[in-house]
Structures are given as structure tokens and as C-alpha cells.
Coordinates of C-alpha atoms in Angstrom, one line a residue:
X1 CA 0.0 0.0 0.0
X2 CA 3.0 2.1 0.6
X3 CA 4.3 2.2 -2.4
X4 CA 1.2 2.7 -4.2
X5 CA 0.1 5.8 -2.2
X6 CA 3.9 7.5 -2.5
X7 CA 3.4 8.9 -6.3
X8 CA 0.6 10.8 -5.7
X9 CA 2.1 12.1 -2.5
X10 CA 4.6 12.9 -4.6
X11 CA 2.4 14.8 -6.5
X12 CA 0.4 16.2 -4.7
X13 CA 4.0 18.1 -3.1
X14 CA 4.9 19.3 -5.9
X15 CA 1.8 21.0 -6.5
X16 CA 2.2 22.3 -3.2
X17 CA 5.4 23.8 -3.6
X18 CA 4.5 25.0 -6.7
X19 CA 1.3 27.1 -5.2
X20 CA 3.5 27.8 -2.5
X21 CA 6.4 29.2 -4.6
X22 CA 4.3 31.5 -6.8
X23 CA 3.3 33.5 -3.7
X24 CA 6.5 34.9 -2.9
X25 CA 5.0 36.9 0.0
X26 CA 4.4 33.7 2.5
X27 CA 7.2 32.3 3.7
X28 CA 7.7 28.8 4.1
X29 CA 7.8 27.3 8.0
X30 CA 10.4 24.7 8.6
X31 CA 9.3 21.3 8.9
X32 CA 12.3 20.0 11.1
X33 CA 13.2 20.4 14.7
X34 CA 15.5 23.2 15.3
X35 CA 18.0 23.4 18.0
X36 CA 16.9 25.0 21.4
X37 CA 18.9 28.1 22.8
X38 CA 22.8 27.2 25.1
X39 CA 21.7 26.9 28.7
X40 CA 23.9 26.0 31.7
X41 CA 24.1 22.5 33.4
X42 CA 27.2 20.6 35.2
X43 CA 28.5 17.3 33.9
X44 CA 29.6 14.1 36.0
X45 CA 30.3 10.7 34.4
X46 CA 29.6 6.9 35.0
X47 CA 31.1 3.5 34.6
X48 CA 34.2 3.3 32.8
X49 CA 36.1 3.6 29.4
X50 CA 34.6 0.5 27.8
X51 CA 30.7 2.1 28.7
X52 CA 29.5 -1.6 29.8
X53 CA 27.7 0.4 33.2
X54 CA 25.8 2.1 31.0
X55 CA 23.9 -0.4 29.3
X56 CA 20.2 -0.8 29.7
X57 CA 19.0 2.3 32.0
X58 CA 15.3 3.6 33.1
X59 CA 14.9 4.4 29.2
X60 CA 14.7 0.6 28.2
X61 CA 17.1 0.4 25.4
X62 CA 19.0 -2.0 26.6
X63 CA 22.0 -2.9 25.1
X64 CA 23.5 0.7 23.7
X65 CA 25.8 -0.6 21.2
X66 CA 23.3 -3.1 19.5
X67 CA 20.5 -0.6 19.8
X68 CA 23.0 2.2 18.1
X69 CA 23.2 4.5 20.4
X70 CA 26.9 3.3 21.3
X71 CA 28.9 5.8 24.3
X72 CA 27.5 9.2 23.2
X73 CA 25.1 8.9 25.8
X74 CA 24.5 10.6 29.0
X75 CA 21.9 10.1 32.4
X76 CA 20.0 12.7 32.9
X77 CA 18.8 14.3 36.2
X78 CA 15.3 14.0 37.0
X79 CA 14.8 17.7 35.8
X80 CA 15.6 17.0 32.6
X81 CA 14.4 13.2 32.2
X82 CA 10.8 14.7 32.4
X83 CA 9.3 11.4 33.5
X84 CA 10.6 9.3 30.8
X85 CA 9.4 11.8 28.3
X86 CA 13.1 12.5 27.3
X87 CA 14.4 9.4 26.7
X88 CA 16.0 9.1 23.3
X89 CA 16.3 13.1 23.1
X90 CA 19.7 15.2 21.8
X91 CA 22.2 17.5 23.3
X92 CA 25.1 19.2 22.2
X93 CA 27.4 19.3 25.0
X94 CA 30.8 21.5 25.4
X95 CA 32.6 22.1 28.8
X96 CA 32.8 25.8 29.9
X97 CA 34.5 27.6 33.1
X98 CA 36.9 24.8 34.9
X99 CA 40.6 24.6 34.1
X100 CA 40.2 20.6 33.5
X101 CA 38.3 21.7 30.1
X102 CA 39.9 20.5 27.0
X103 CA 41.8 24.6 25.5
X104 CA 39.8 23.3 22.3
X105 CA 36.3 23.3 24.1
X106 CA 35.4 20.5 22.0
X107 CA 31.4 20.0 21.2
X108 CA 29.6 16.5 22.4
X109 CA 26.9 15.1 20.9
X110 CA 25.1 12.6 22.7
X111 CA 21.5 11.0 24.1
X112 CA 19.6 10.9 26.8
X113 CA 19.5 7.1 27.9
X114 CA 19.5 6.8 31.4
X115 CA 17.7 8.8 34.7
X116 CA 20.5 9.9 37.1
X117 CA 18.0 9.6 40.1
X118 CA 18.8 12.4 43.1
X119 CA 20.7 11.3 46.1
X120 CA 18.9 13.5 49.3
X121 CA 21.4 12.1 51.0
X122 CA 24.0 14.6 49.9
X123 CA 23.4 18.3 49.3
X124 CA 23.1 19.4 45.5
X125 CA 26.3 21.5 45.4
X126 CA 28.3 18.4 46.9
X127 CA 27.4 15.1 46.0
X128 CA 23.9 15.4 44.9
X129 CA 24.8 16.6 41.5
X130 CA 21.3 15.2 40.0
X131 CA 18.9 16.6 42.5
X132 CA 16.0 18.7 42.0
X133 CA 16.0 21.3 40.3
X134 CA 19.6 21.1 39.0
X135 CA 20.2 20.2 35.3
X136 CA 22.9 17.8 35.3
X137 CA 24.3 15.1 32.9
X138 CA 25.8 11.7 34.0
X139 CA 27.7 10.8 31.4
X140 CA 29.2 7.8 29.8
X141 CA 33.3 8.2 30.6
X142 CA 34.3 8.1 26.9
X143 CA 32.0 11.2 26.6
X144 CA 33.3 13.1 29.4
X145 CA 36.8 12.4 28.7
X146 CA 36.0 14.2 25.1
X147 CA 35.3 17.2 26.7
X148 CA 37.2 17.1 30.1
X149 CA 40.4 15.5 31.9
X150 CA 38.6 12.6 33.8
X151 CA 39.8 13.2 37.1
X152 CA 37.5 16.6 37.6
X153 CA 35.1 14.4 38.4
X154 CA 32.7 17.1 37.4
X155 CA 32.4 20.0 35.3
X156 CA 30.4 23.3 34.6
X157 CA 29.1 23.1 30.5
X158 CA 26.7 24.6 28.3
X159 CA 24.1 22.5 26.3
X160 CA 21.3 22.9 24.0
X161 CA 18.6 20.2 22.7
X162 CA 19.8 19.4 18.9
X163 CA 17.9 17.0 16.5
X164 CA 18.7 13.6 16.7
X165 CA 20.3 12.5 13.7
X166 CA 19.4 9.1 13.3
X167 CA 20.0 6.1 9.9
X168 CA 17.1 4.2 8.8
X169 CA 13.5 4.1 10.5
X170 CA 11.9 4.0 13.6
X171 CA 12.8 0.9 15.4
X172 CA 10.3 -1.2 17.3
X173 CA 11.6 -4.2 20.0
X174 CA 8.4 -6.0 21.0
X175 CA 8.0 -7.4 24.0
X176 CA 5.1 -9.0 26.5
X177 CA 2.5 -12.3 26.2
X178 CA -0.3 -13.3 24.5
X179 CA -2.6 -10.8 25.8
X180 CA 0.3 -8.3 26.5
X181 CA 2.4 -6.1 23.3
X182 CA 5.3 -4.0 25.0
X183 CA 7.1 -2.2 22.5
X184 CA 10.3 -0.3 23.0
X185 CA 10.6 2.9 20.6
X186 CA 14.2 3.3 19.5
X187 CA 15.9 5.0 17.0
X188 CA 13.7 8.2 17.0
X189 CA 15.2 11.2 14.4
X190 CA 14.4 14.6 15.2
X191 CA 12.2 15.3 18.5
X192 CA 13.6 11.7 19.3
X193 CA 11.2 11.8 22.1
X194 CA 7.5 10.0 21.8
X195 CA 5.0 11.4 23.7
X196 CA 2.0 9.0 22.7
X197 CA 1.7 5.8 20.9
X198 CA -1.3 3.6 19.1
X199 CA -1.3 0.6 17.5
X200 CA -3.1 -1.1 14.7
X201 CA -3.2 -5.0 14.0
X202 CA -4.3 -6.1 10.5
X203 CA -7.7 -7.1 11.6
X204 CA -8.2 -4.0 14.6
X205 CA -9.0 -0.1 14.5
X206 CA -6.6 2.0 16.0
X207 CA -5.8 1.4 19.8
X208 CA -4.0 3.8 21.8
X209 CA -1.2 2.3 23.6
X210 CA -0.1 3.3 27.1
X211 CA 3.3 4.4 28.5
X212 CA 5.0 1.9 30.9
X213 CA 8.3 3.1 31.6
X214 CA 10.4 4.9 30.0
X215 CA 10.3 4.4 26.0
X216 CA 8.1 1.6 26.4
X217 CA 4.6 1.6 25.6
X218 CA 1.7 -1.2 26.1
X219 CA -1.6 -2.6 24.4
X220 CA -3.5 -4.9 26.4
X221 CA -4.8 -7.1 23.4
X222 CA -4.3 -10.2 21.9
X223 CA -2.8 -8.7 18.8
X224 CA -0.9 -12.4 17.2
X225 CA -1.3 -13.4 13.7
X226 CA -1.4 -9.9 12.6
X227 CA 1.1 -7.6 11.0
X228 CA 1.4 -4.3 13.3
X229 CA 1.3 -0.6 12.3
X230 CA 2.4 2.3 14.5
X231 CA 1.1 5.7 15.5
X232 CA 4.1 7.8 17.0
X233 CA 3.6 11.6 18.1
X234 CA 6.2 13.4 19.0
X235 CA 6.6 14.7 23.0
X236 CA 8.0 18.2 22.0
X237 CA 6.2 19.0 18.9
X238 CA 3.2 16.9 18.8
X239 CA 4.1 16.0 14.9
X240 CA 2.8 12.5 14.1
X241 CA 3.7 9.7 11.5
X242 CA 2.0 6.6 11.3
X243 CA 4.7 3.5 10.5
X244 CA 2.5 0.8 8.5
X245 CA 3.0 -2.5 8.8
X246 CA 6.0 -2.7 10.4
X247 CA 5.6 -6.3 12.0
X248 CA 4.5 -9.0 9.9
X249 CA 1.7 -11.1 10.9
X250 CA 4.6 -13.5 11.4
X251 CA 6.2 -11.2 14.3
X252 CA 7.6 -12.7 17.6
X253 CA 8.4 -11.6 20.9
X254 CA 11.9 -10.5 21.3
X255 CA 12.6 -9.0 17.8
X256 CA 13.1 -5.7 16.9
X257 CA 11.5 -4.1 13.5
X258 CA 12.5 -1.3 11.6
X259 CA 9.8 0.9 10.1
X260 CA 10.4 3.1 6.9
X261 CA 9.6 6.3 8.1
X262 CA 11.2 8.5 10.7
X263 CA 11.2 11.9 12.3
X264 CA 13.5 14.8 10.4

């Protein structure tokens, strides 16, 4: 069906554009995410240089090399994890006002993977770096050590939200029972957040999924023999694509499946 309806979307854009084009007077908005303004934060990191302590994490992606998001990937303090709602989400990172920052100031990119959860025990300026309402990043040690000389142990920086550049589609790991479908959302491009979910089997409407932790969201139906399409809207921007039929009806538990559409 996808490849039938594509030509006379295609079509019907450059129609569109041509309208849009003639009138010179309206400008044309920007369909992609842009990045947010440089605010200031403090840095830490976790684990060290190989990044095993950071695999898995309150954001569900479990393995971060065979999910792709590798060691560019930071924890982020409850401030900034929103919930869950900022799992899979962008930062440009660069170390500012400490003598252990690199003379270069090198720029970071990574993603928000983990929850750095606050530690009462410890006041925020000493020891409780992730407590509320501090924005702070815990991140992986290969990503601090691009920035910083490790043994600062932690750092004052300037970040901004970015776009998450991502290859291929949305990716989908499902999950649950008979009567259960857990899917993890990876791979998100732009936003790279998801705010709300559906799902659609081959022989169901629509059924709106709900969040269980993190960037994992659940259908209580028996949903087996059917291929699966996707609803995704975005957290930040509310901008929704629909992925169809992502899952065969020959899906299984435990596999992960790449849709052909993703956020710019």
C-alpha cells in the first residue's frame, strides 16, 4: 500500500510547492526540529572507558551498542528526564569555566539514555549533583573524557537540545504475552522523544497504547497473527507519523523491527 500511495504524494508536493512558490509573499515554515537556545548545566560521568555500566537504563534500550546508540550517551537528572518523556532526546554538550576543560572546548553530541536519580542524602552543590531542580548530565566516561580530563570528576558546561540524527527508520523491539504487546521505541530522528503511541493489528482499528516506563509503551490485546502498524507523536512537537505494517503477521516476541519512516 506504501508504495502505491507515494506517487501521488509525490504529486500532490509538488503541487504544493509550486502554489506555495508562486506566492512569494508567504514564507515557508520549517518542517524539522530546530535546535533550542545554550543553557547551563554541570557534567559528572559513569562507569568506565569500555561504557558496559551504562547499558540498559530507566529508558529501556537495553544494550547501547546493539540498539545504536553506542557511548554518546549521557543520564539525565530528573529535571531534565521529564518522566521518561526525554528518553531518546539530543544534546550538544561543550565544557565551559573549569581549568580541566579541554583549550579546544570540543562540542559532544550525545542521548539521553539513562535517569540519574537524586541522592537526598548529599546536598546538590556536593554530592547530589542530579537533585531537583539542578540540570545535570551523568555521562558515559568516553563522553566526558572528550570534553574534560577525567579526574575533575565534574564539570560546569553549556548544552542545548539538537535534533537527533538518526539512519534508517523508527525501530520497534516487542516485547510482553499473548494478551500483552510491550514495544520499545528506539531510534527516534528529530524530536527523538515520543509522547503518545497507538497501534493497529491487520484485523483491529486503531488502539492507543499506554506508556509503561520509559520508551516503552503497552496494548493490552491479543494482537498475534497480525502484521502491526504504529502511531508515533512526537513529545516536543506533537508532529505525528504513522509507520504501516511494520511487524509482519509472522512477528515474535523478542525481535526488533525497523519501520520506513522517521522523524527529520
Amino acid at each position: 500500500m506504501a508504495s502505491l500511495l507515494w506517487p501521488c504524494s509525490l504529486v500532490f508536493f509538488l503541487v504544493s510547492t509550486a502554489t506555495v512558490s508562486s506566492a512569494l509573499s508567504l514564507p515557508i515554515p520549517s518542517l524539522r526540529f530546530q535546535p533550542g537556545p545554550w543553557r547551563y548545566a554541570h557534567a559528572t560521568f559513569y562507569g568506565d572507558e569500555s561504557a558496559s555500566e551504562t547499558m540498559g537504563g530507566a529508558c529501556g534500550y537495553g544494550n547501547l551498542f546493539s540498539s545504536g546508540y553506542g557511548i554518546a550517551t549521557a543520564a539525565l537528572s530528573s529535571t531534565l528526564f521529564n518522566d521518561g518523556f526525554a528518553c531518546g532526546t539530543c544534546y550538544q554538550i561543550r565544557c565551559r569555566g573549569s581549568p580541566h576543560c579541554y583549550g579546544s572546548f570540543p562540542i559532544i553530541t550525545v542521548t539521553g539514555t539513562n535517569l540519574c536519580p537524586p541522592n537526598w542524602a548529599q546536598p546538590s552543590d556536593n554530592g547530589g549533583w542530579c537533585n531537583p531542580p539542578r540540570r545535570h548530565f551523568d555521562l558515559s566516561k568516553p563522553a566526558f573524557m572528550q570534553i574534560a580530563y577525567w579526574r575533575a570528576g565534574i564539570v560546569p558546561v553549556m548544552y542545548r537540545r539538537v535534533p537527533c540524527v538518526r539512519k534508517g527508520g523508527i525501530r520497534f523491539l516487542l516485547q510482553g504475552n499473548e494478551y500483552w504487546l510491550l514495544a520499545f521505541v528506539m531510534n527516534v530522528g528529530g524530536e527523538g522523544d515520543v509522547g503518545s503511541m497507538w497501534v493497529k493489528g491487520s484485523n483491529t482499528d486503531w488502539m492507543r497504547m499506554s506508556r509503561n516506563w520509559g520508551a516503552s509503551f503497552q496494548a493490552f490485546s491479543r494482537l498475534g497473527g497480525q502484521s502491526l502498524s504504529f502511531k508515533i507523536t512526537s513529545y516536543t512537537t506533537r508532529k505525528t507519523i504513522i509507520a504501516t505494517d511494520v511487524a509482519p503477521s509472522t512477528w515474535y516476541l523478542g525481535m526488533t523491527y525497523e519501520a520506513d519512516v522517521n522523524f527529520a
